[in-house]
Amino acid sequence: MASERDVNILAIVTAEIRYRLLASIAMVAVVMASATTVFFFYWLSELAAERTRVIQRDLGLNLRILPAEADLESYWMKGYADGVIDQSLLTTVQQQEVANRLVPMLQRTVPWGDGEAILTGIGEEIFVRGESLKPVFGGFGDTVGELTLGAIAAGKRRLIEGDRVTVLGQEFLVKRVLAPSGSIDDIRVYGDLSMVQSLLEMPGKLNEIRALECECGEDVADPEAWIRETLEPLLPGTQIVRQDRLAETRRRQRIMADRMTTAVTPVLIFFTSLSVAGLAFINCQQRRGEIGLFVAVGMSAARIGSIIATRAALLGGAGGVLGVMAAWILVDQLGEYFVGTGAGRIPLQGLHGLLGGLLGSLIAFCGALVPAVLAAKSDPATTLPGD
Amino acid sequence: MEPILLECEQLTREFPTSGKSVRVVDAAALQVSRGEMVVIRGASGSGKTTLLMMAAGMLRPSAGLVRVLGQDPYQMSPDHRSRLRATSIGVVLPMFHLLPYLDAADNVALGYVGSHGRTEATKLLSSMGLGERVRQLPDRMSAGERRRLMVARAMLHQPPLVLADEPTANLDSANVDQITGLLREVKMRGGGVLVITHESPARFDADRIYQMRAGRLEPVTDPDLV
């Protein structure tokens, strides 16, 4: 006795997939290639945007909040500002959310051996958006009793990592010597902010807050005016200096990167859909006679549509999920090659697989729908093979 | 109940061929009533299959009128026309139009409306002597067996009107008797049958016979002249 199962749509579709295994694999492969392309470029754009942000961060800072009495001519000559501001202003700046990253600093010229050095205390960076990023002055990790030396400051005194030095009467361990930067930073001596405040007998005082990554969006026509308008009333006793050209260039570059991502992804989806549609069209033309037979035996349009949709969901979905996995592996392996060292990793999530499956199903369904509808609307006598 | 199951008036079909049109069926008139077996004979290419396709709602005529159970299928949407075939017309197609990846029972139950289509198909195939073949794929079956699958598919939903194009082609005498017997059963239970065949009309117990010549359908009054 034969099985009592009824002829359901899934049985028809799976039987066809088994029967046309090679064609089905080809369909999965094309959808997979499309999904891989879309997700690969999308994720690569994400990594590139992240990398761009990191590069921008390393280029310099946007805002410098200085004491009101600081003479800017002296500031640019000496590399730091005279006067002090209260450390509590840091919280005020943080609350205004004009910049993502805030770096509190205290700097003074101190005698050191036969000469002088700029003692620079750097506090823990504050991230307004909440996520912790690689610090601007990353890798120092100085604790009390340790210093990081600029290249010239160390070279002139023949100091290397692990040496012990005395500054303002206290002994410190040279934790690290920086590579030459070609800037005034080469003559700095870096240390933990609280330690430097204590050493200079200036507790709770800063002479500069550096604010990085302006939070002004694309809709802000004049970022500088917006920042001044926001901050100046709240920061008595300070002045704000902005490195306009650099900051504006970075802002524009970031917007351009965002636009690139926005523009490239739909174009990729369009062209990959076109390739899948081409394959599906050829496939459907070959299956035209079959659809004619469905119509001839009285199958409803809904049932025929369900067969096509189920096939698309199975093959397209599988292709989409595989495409996401392939794209993730490619980005994981090649990401650094394309966007540079430190590109980071994209976390693979179940949601990505779901999106890939949906995208693949949609691509396959769209590709199959039009020729199927045309075949279903035709007289079956004209679509049945041999007639 | 509608006494006339199928009615064709001035049914014409032309096909465009290299800039001009060829009239394949020319103003054919035909009726099939309940309890009636109508046979059409004719040479290959005379337009028989085209006529049957138009009658089945599967090929829109260039001119003329078709009524199935009083309804013009070409006034319906394609989907409604399809449903009409699924419920009221059994069509035996002229070629082996079977899905190669479905077994015999699934092929027979393909357009069945309602549940248990496969069970019903299995029963019908068993009654036709194909009980052992229900799980076979069509390409593993003989031409005669495949022909019987085509007939079984047309009969499964017990339609009042059966349109059969060469239902006994490639069959041996015993199987011809079986198929003609099935068609006669349709007639006996009050249905109507239109058959295109090269067999003797006597084997179908035909009530009326038509001859198709170059697209024109002519009634045959003396079967001996066929």
XYZ file of C-alpha atoms in Angstrom:
613
model
C 0.000 0.000 0.000
C 1.354 3.372 -0.976
C 1.872 6.180 1.494
C -1.262 8.087 2.489
C 0.452 11.467 2.298
C -1.318 14.063 0.205
C 0.300 15.941 -2.671
C 1.416 19.042 -0.869
C 3.414 21.913 -2.215
C 6.520 21.087 -0.246
C 6.465 17.536 -1.614
C 6.256 18.855 -5.182
C 9.070 21.361 -4.631
C 11.425 18.996 -2.836
C 10.800 16.313 -5.466
C 11.679 18.816 -8.178
C 14.812 19.980 -6.341
C 15.971 16.371 -5.982
C 15.209 15.637 -9.632
C 16.964 18.790 -10.890
C 19.758 18.719 -8.378
C 22.408 20.361 -10.542
C 20.124 23.184 -11.646
C 19.046 23.676 -8.040
C 22.644 23.813 -6.859
C 23.371 26.355 -9.606
C 20.471 28.477 -8.382
C 21.721 28.323 -4.787
C 25.215 29.207 -6.006
C 24.044 32.291 -7.920
C 21.981 33.558 -4.993
C 24.893 32.797 -2.691
C 27.266 34.761 -4.937
C 24.862 37.694 -4.932
C 24.372 37.648 -1.173
C 28.115 37.297 -0.681
C 28.755 40.327 -2.887
C 26.176 42.474 -1.116
C 27.226 41.535 2.417
C 30.936 41.591 1.602
C 30.789 45.176 0.328
C 28.410 46.244 3.063
C 30.639 44.900 5.790
C 33.773 46.156 4.076
C 32.201 49.622 3.973
C 31.473 49.317 7.693
C 35.073 48.380 8.373
C 36.322 51.148 6.098
C 34.156 53.684 7.903
C 35.485 52.469 11.230
C 39.035 52.568 9.906
C 38.476 56.075 8.526
C 37.324 57.173 11.951
C 40.456 55.711 13.516
C 42.685 57.424 10.945
C 40.876 60.696 11.523
C 41.335 60.303 15.230
C 45.072 59.952 14.747
C 45.295 63.057 12.580
C 44.538 65.426 15.443
C 41.822 66.782 17.613
C 38.849 68.952 16.818
C 38.341 71.166 19.825
C 40.683 72.565 22.425
C 39.086 74.105 25.488
C 41.633 76.360 27.130
C 41.750 78.746 30.092
C 40.415 82.208 29.229
C 43.663 83.883 30.200
C 45.764 81.672 27.933
C 47.588 83.639 25.240
C 47.085 81.773 21.971
C 50.370 83.025 20.514
C 52.147 81.561 23.506
C 49.991 78.428 23.296
C 51.082 77.602 19.776
C 54.708 78.503 20.518
C 55.006 76.546 23.738
C 52.626 73.717 22.931
C 50.435 74.238 25.959
C 48.288 76.919 27.583
C 49.046 79.006 30.593
C 46.426 79.294 33.292
C 44.105 76.590 34.528
C 40.486 75.508 34.363
C 38.587 73.500 36.895
C 38.351 69.766 36.236
C 34.584 69.882 36.964
C 34.083 71.579 33.572
C 34.834 68.218 31.999
C 31.462 66.952 33.181
C 29.735 70.020 31.729
C 31.314 69.422 28.320
C 30.449 65.746 28.481
C 26.779 66.523 29.136
C 26.489 68.730 26.034
C 27.429 65.854 23.712
C 29.181 68.088 21.177
C 32.080 65.657 20.821
C 32.322 61.933 21.308
C 35.715 61.760 22.956
C 37.109 64.032 25.695
C 40.707 64.060 26.877
C 41.589 66.087 30.032
C 45.177 67.356 30.185
C 47.508 69.309 32.392
C 50.860 70.482 30.940
C 53.703 72.521 32.280
C 57.361 73.072 31.439
C 59.537 71.563 34.137
C 63.285 71.485 34.661
C 64.751 68.096 33.879
C 68.429 67.376 34.181
C 70.382 70.013 32.234
C 67.322 71.164 30.320
C 63.555 71.228 30.358
C 60.666 69.060 29.284
C 56.932 69.512 28.869
C 55.383 67.385 31.600
C 52.032 66.281 30.219
C 49.416 64.641 32.402
C 46.710 62.815 30.478
C 43.507 61.639 32.139
C 41.375 58.661 31.199
C 39.453 59.398 28.037
C 35.699 59.898 28.359
C 33.427 58.535 25.637
C 30.173 60.423 25.359
C 28.436 57.710 23.251
C 29.272 55.144 25.908
C 31.289 52.732 23.778
C 34.944 52.498 24.715
C 37.302 53.054 21.780
C 41.027 52.842 21.452
C 42.371 55.896 23.344
C 43.966 58.710 21.366
C 47.066 58.416 23.460
C 46.649 54.692 23.348
C 49.110 52.246 24.779
C 50.495 54.523 27.489
C 48.532 52.954 30.291
C 50.768 54.835 32.672
C 50.238 54.260 36.311
C 51.644 56.181 39.226
C 55.414 55.907 39.141
C 55.679 55.438 35.375
C 56.377 57.860 32.547
C 56.264 57.696 28.768
C 58.876 59.759 26.953
C 58.807 61.537 23.613
C 61.566 60.508 21.193
C 63.720 63.642 21.584
C 63.188 63.848 25.351
C 64.499 60.297 25.698
C 67.170 60.454 22.991
C 68.811 63.608 24.312
C 69.254 61.925 27.722
C 70.060 58.474 26.256
C 67.112 56.919 28.045
C 65.466 53.666 27.087
C 62.537 51.680 28.372
C 63.137 50.305 31.844
C 65.506 53.129 32.913
C 64.762 55.084 36.033
C 64.617 58.885 35.930
C 64.061 61.682 38.419
C 61.605 64.513 37.689
C 60.816 67.248 40.215
C 62.598 65.239 42.860
C 60.632 62.020 42.337
C 61.892 58.845 40.730
C 59.996 57.214 37.882
C 60.247 54.134 35.664
C 60.506 54.806 31.905
C 57.704 52.591 30.710
C 57.932 53.417 27.042
C 59.742 55.643 24.532
C 57.627 56.877 21.632
C 58.680 56.841 17.996
C 59.546 60.287 16.546
C 56.410 62.206 15.514
C 58.089 65.304 14.024
C 56.099 67.557 16.332
C 56.367 69.197 19.707
C 55.117 65.917 21.172
C 58.686 64.601 20.797
C 59.833 66.690 23.755
C 56.965 65.727 26.034
C 57.093 63.571 29.105
C 53.758 61.850 29.609
C 52.262 60.633 32.838
C 48.976 59.868 34.539
C 46.894 63.067 35.059
C 46.357 62.668 38.797
C 50.047 61.916 39.281
C 51.085 65.027 37.315
C 48.518 67.136 39.191
C 50.076 65.944 42.432
C 53.623 66.462 41.160
C 52.807 70.043 40.089
C 50.767 70.625 43.238
C 47.719 71.492 41.120
C 45.020 69.009 42.240
C 41.683 69.193 40.366
C 43.130 71.531 37.754
C 43.498 71.203 33.993
C 44.913 73.505 31.379
C 43.255 71.897 28.387
C 40.368 69.642 27.408
C 40.716 68.111 23.994
C 37.431 67.129 22.377
C 37.542 64.738 19.412
C 34.986 63.653 16.850
C 32.542 66.465 16.565
C 28.969 65.229 17.046
C 27.615 67.871 14.671
C 25.534 66.118 12.021
C 25.221 66.755 8.321
C 22.362 69.182 8.972
C 24.638 71.561 10.889
C 25.654 74.158 8.311
C 28.240 75.939 10.484
C 29.688 73.499 13.012
C 31.913 76.046 14.702
C 29.066 78.452 15.331
C 26.953 75.579 16.645
C 29.659 74.447 19.065
C 30.371 77.948 20.334
C 26.666 78.593 20.776
C 26.326 75.366 22.753
C 29.434 75.474 24.891
C 30.512 79.036 25.535
C 27.637 80.022 27.860
C 28.353 76.948 29.957
C 32.099 77.306 30.251
C 32.965 80.536 32.026
C 36.636 81.249 32.208
C 37.484 79.278 29.087
C 38.113 79.852 25.428
C 37.473 77.381 22.627
C 39.925 76.837 19.819
C 38.901 74.707 16.908
C 41.202 73.275 14.254
C 38.742 74.187 11.565
C 40.329 73.004 8.377
C 41.294 69.615 9.739
C 38.043 69.043 11.548
C 35.902 70.156 8.636
C 37.862 67.936 6.268
C 37.347 64.996 8.561
C 33.628 65.717 8.906
C 33.217 65.908 5.144
C 35.252 62.765 4.658
C 33.042 60.885 7.109
C 29.883 62.112 5.396
C 31.324 61.084 2.038
C 32.116 57.608 3.373
C 28.544 57.315 4.647
C 27.213 58.423 1.284
C 29.390 55.885 -0.503
C 27.953 53.095 1.623
C 24.422 54.354 1.058
C 24.946 54.615 -2.691
C 26.941 51.455 -3.351
C 24.747 48.959 -1.487
C 21.525 49.520 -3.504
C 23.496 49.477 -6.757
C 25.056 46.152 -5.773
C 21.676 44.738 -4.814
C 20.228 45.907 -8.148
C 22.936 44.310 -10.281
C 23.073 41.069 -8.331
C 19.272 40.847 -8.483
C 19.531 41.355 -12.217
C 21.913 38.410 -12.564
C 19.697 36.170 -10.462
C 16.640 37.327 -12.368
C 18.407 36.381 -15.601
C 19.119 32.887 -14.341
C 15.619 32.511 -12.930
C 14.147 33.738 -16.202
C 16.079 31.152 -18.207
C 15.135 28.509 -15.670
C 11.515 29.560 -15.762
C 11.436 29.583 -19.552
C 12.578 25.966 -19.398
C 9.837 25.287 -16.853
C 7.198 27.125 -18.861
C 5.704 23.865 -20.013
C 5.463 22.720 -16.430
C 3.563 25.823 -15.388
C 1.342 25.270 -18.450
C 0.635 21.778 -17.150
C -0.221 23.124 -13.697
C -2.735 25.465 -15.320
C -4.044 22.735 -17.644
C -4.852 20.369 -14.768
C -6.720 23.165 -13.003
C -4.230 24.259 -10.394
C -5.124 27.657 -8.934
C -2.895 30.689 -9.371
C -2.404 30.781 -5.601
C -1.154 27.189 -5.574
C 1.177 27.800 -8.528
C 2.423 30.951 -6.790
C 2.981 28.974 -3.602
C 5.069 26.418 -5.477
C 7.239 29.181 -6.950
C 7.499 30.984 -3.599
C 8.370 27.792 -1.710
C 11.052 26.958 -4.231
C 12.439 30.492 -3.967
C 12.339 30.364 -0.174
C 14.188 27.043 -0.043
C 16.833 27.669 -2.697
C 17.108 31.440 -2.256
C 17.082 31.166 1.527
C 19.822 28.555 1.498
C 21.858 30.647 -0.956
C 21.343 33.777 1.151
C 22.453 32.157 4.405
C 25.472 30.558 2.732
C 26.254 33.920 1.116
C 26.273 35.661 4.495
C 28.637 33.048 5.881
C 30.930 33.279 2.861
C 30.943 37.084 3.036
C 31.772 36.983 6.726
C 34.677 34.608 6.137
C 35.966 36.780 3.269
C 35.731 39.979 5.312
C 37.326 38.243 8.264
C 40.224 37.014 6.137
C 40.627 39.956 3.731
C 39.271 42.901 5.727
C 42.655 44.063 6.950
C 44.139 43.694 3.477
C 41.540 46.027 1.996
C 41.109 48.659 4.677
C 44.347 48.406 6.593
C 45.652 47.075 9.868
C 43.389 47.501 12.838
C 40.232 47.059 10.782
C 38.640 45.041 13.545
C 36.096 42.236 13.115
C 32.444 42.079 12.222
C 30.536 40.020 14.791
C 28.482 37.354 12.996
C 24.966 37.241 14.404
C 21.874 35.146 13.806
C 20.172 38.272 12.523
C 22.671 38.432 9.652
C 21.756 34.877 8.635
C 18.071 35.748 8.807
C 18.614 38.854 6.696
C 20.656 36.834 4.201
C 17.939 34.200 3.986
C 15.255 36.802 3.453
C 17.347 38.665 0.879
C 18.120 35.426 -0.996
C 14.469 34.348 -0.961
C 13.390 37.769 -2.169
C 15.950 37.808 -4.979
C 14.987 34.300 -6.125
C 11.262 35.028 -5.818
C 11.484 38.306 -7.756
C 13.526 36.570 -10.429
C 10.977 33.794 -10.855
C 7.778 35.776 -10.417
C 7.447 37.702 -13.669
C 8.074 34.809 -16.089
C 5.858 32.571 -13.932
C 2.995 35.047 -13.997
C 3.372 35.391 -17.772
C 3.297 31.602 -18.187
C 0.331 31.254 -15.811
C -1.649 33.883 -17.724
C -0.980 32.288 -21.116
C -3.285 29.703 -22.641
C -1.909 26.358 -21.459
C -2.213 24.970 -24.978
C 0.497 27.430 -26.038
C 2.833 26.620 -23.166
C 2.552 22.841 -22.991
C 5.610 21.330 -24.638
C 5.082 19.810 -28.039
C 1.875 21.696 -28.742
C -28.980 20.420 -14.243
C -27.775 21.883 -17.508
C -28.645 19.304 -20.208
C -25.982 20.559 -22.591
C -22.501 20.188 -21.169
C -20.504 21.583 -24.074
C -21.619 23.881 -26.843
C -19.411 25.320 -29.577
C -20.688 27.849 -32.116
C -18.798 29.096 -35.149
C -15.588 28.188 -33.365
C -12.607 29.401 -35.330
C -8.902 29.480 -34.684
C -6.265 31.076 -36.833
C -2.512 30.949 -36.296
C -0.215 33.603 -37.760
C 2.390 32.072 -40.040
C 5.021 34.181 -41.817
C 2.930 37.267 -42.271
C -0.374 35.585 -43.003
C -2.753 33.620 -40.852
C -3.694 29.986 -41.294
C -7.202 28.950 -40.295
C -6.814 25.661 -38.429
C -10.398 25.386 -37.211
C -13.086 26.934 -39.332
C -16.466 27.790 -37.835
C -16.940 24.506 -36.015
C -20.285 23.835 -34.344
C -20.643 21.060 -31.785
C -22.699 19.975 -28.794
C -22.148 17.353 -26.122
C -25.124 16.657 -23.883
C -25.477 14.631 -20.718
C -25.319 10.901 -21.319
C -23.741 11.378 -24.710
C -20.523 10.111 -26.301
C -19.324 12.163 -29.259
C -16.415 11.012 -31.396
C -14.322 13.150 -33.734
C -12.127 11.545 -36.330
C -9.855 13.028 -38.899
C -6.412 13.008 -40.418
C -3.424 14.340 -38.526
C -3.228 18.129 -38.796
C -6.890 18.528 -39.577
C -7.504 20.678 -36.454
C -8.986 18.121 -34.033
C -6.632 18.856 -31.122
C -6.974 22.611 -31.601
C -10.761 22.232 -31.441
C -10.536 20.180 -28.250
C -8.150 22.674 -26.634
C -10.543 25.516 -27.357
C -13.434 23.463 -25.925
C -11.383 22.792 -22.769
C -10.733 26.493 -22.154
C -7.060 26.003 -22.903
C -6.806 27.974 -26.148
C -8.683 31.188 -26.803
C -10.573 31.016 -30.114
C -10.085 33.651 -32.782
C -13.836 33.780 -33.205
C -16.919 31.924 -32.099
C -18.297 30.830 -28.777
C -17.681 28.038 -26.272
C -20.026 27.227 -23.397
C -19.224 24.662 -20.726
C -22.151 23.962 -18.406
C -23.708 27.139 -19.767
C -20.692 29.317 -19.000
C -18.276 30.888 -21.444
C -14.826 30.037 -20.041
C -13.212 32.841 -22.035
C -15.324 35.408 -20.199
C -13.686 34.195 -16.980
C -10.358 35.140 -15.464
C -7.537 32.648 -16.175
C -7.788 31.459 -12.576
C -11.554 30.840 -12.749
C -11.075 29.082 -16.079
C -8.498 26.878 -14.412
C -10.901 26.130 -11.550
C -13.593 25.196 -14.074
C -11.258 22.557 -15.482
C -10.396 21.356 -11.994
C -14.038 20.794 -11.091
C -16.057 20.225 -14.264
C -13.833 19.131 -17.130
C -11.536 16.162 -17.411
C -8.981 16.654 -20.153
C -6.897 13.797 -21.534
C -4.002 15.613 -23.152
C -2.633 14.273 -26.407
C 0.979 13.881 -25.285
C 2.570 12.489 -22.142
C 2.300 15.644 -20.085
C 3.521 14.231 -16.797
C 5.922 15.748 -14.290
C 9.052 13.597 -14.401
C 9.854 14.085 -10.710
C 6.463 13.073 -9.278
C 5.422 9.452 -8.999
C 2.356 8.039 -10.714
C -0.081 8.745 -7.860
C 1.119 12.344 -7.399
C 0.915 12.989 -11.150
C -2.670 11.768 -11.205
C -3.606 13.830 -8.118
C -1.807 16.962 -9.333
C -4.833 19.191 -9.963
C -7.170 17.479 -7.505
C -9.270 19.902 -5.491
C -9.674 18.790 -1.899
C -7.791 16.600 0.505
C -6.796 12.947 0.082
C -6.035 13.429 -3.606
C -3.213 10.938 -3.460
C -5.380 8.347 -1.691
C -8.095 8.710 -4.319
C -5.492 8.516 -7.079
C -4.060 5.343 -5.578
C -7.529 3.756 -5.484
C -8.256 4.724 -9.078
C -4.902 3.460 -10.333
C -5.442 0.190 -8.485
C -8.812 -0.209 -10.180
C -7.045 0.349 -13.504
C -4.506 -2.379 -12.784
C -1.712 0.047 -11.908
C -1.767 -0.530 -8.158
C 1.819 -1.738 -8.153
C 3.003 1.284 -10.113
C 1.721 4.155 -7.956
C 5.183 5.027 -6.676
C 6.931 4.742 -10.017
C 8.272 7.794 -11.796
C 6.792 8.250 -15.289
C 10.064 7.585 -17.098
C 10.103 4.106 -15.560
C 6.703 3.311 -17.018
C 5.706 2.043 -20.448
C 3.937 4.250 -22.990
C 0.703 2.387 -22.361
C 0.963 2.889 -18.602
C 1.675 6.568 -19.022
C -1.340 6.885 -21.325
C -3.478 5.341 -18.598
C -2.063 7.848 -16.075
C -3.244 10.654 -18.360
C -6.719 9.136 -18.465
C -6.748 8.566 -14.701
C -5.841 12.204 -14.060
C -8.754 13.353 -16.222
C -11.174 11.013 -14.414
C -10.033 11.448 -10.780
C -12.365 14.322 -9.864
C -15.297 12.634 -11.667
C -16.042 15.567 -13.952
C -19.369 15.758 -15.791
C -17.543 16.502 -19.058
C -14.547 14.569 -20.351
C -12.558 15.746 -23.361
C -10.123 13.077 -24.481
C -7.520 13.439 -27.198
C -6.347 10.033 -28.418
C -6.914 8.352 -25.030
C -6.208 4.905 -26.461
C -3.069 5.685 -28.438
C -0.200 3.247 -27.779
C -2.464 0.837 -25.923
C -3.020 -2.839 -26.605
C -6.466 -4.167 -27.174
C -7.112 -5.068 -23.528
C -6.126 -1.612 -22.343
C -8.190 0.005 -25.093
C -11.179 -1.882 -23.754
C -10.405 -0.695 -20.245
C -10.171 2.975 -21.285
C -13.249 2.869 -23.470
C -15.018 1.196 -20.569
C -14.050 4.077 -18.238
C -15.294 6.641 -20.737
C -18.536 4.736 -21.210
C -18.991 4.826 -17.409
C -18.873 8.618 -17.555
C -21.641 8.515 -20.142
C -23.612 5.973 -18.103
C -23.610 8.131 -14.992
C -24.974 11.077 -16.974
C -21.799 12.800 -18.033
C -20.739 13.739 -21.535
C -17.649 12.641 -23.428
C -15.928 14.103 -26.471
C -13.267 11.806 -27.882
C -10.742 12.350 -30.606
C -9.621 8.955 -31.795
C -8.420 6.827 -34.642
C -10.159 3.815 -33.137
C -13.451 2.582 -34.499
C -16.286 4.730 -33.086
C -18.061 1.511 -32.284
C -15.547 0.738 -29.539
C -16.658 3.911 -27.748
C -20.340 3.270 -28.269
C -20.494 6.698 -29.935
C -23.810 8.499 -30.119
C -22.595 10.928 -32.728
C -19.572 11.027 -34.977
C -17.889 13.977 -36.621
C -15.212 14.083 -39.257
C -12.652 16.895 -39.319
C -11.321 17.883 -42.724
C -8.984 20.853 -43.153
C -10.440 22.600 -40.136
C -14.062 21.997 -40.967
C -16.150 19.803 -38.728
C -18.774 17.718 -40.481
C -21.264 15.329 -38.926
C -21.055 11.738 -40.140
C -24.421 10.180 -40.703
C -23.166 6.821 -41.945
C -20.353 5.424 -39.746
C -19.393 2.987 -42.449
C -18.216 5.918 -44.557
C -15.664 7.006 -41.933
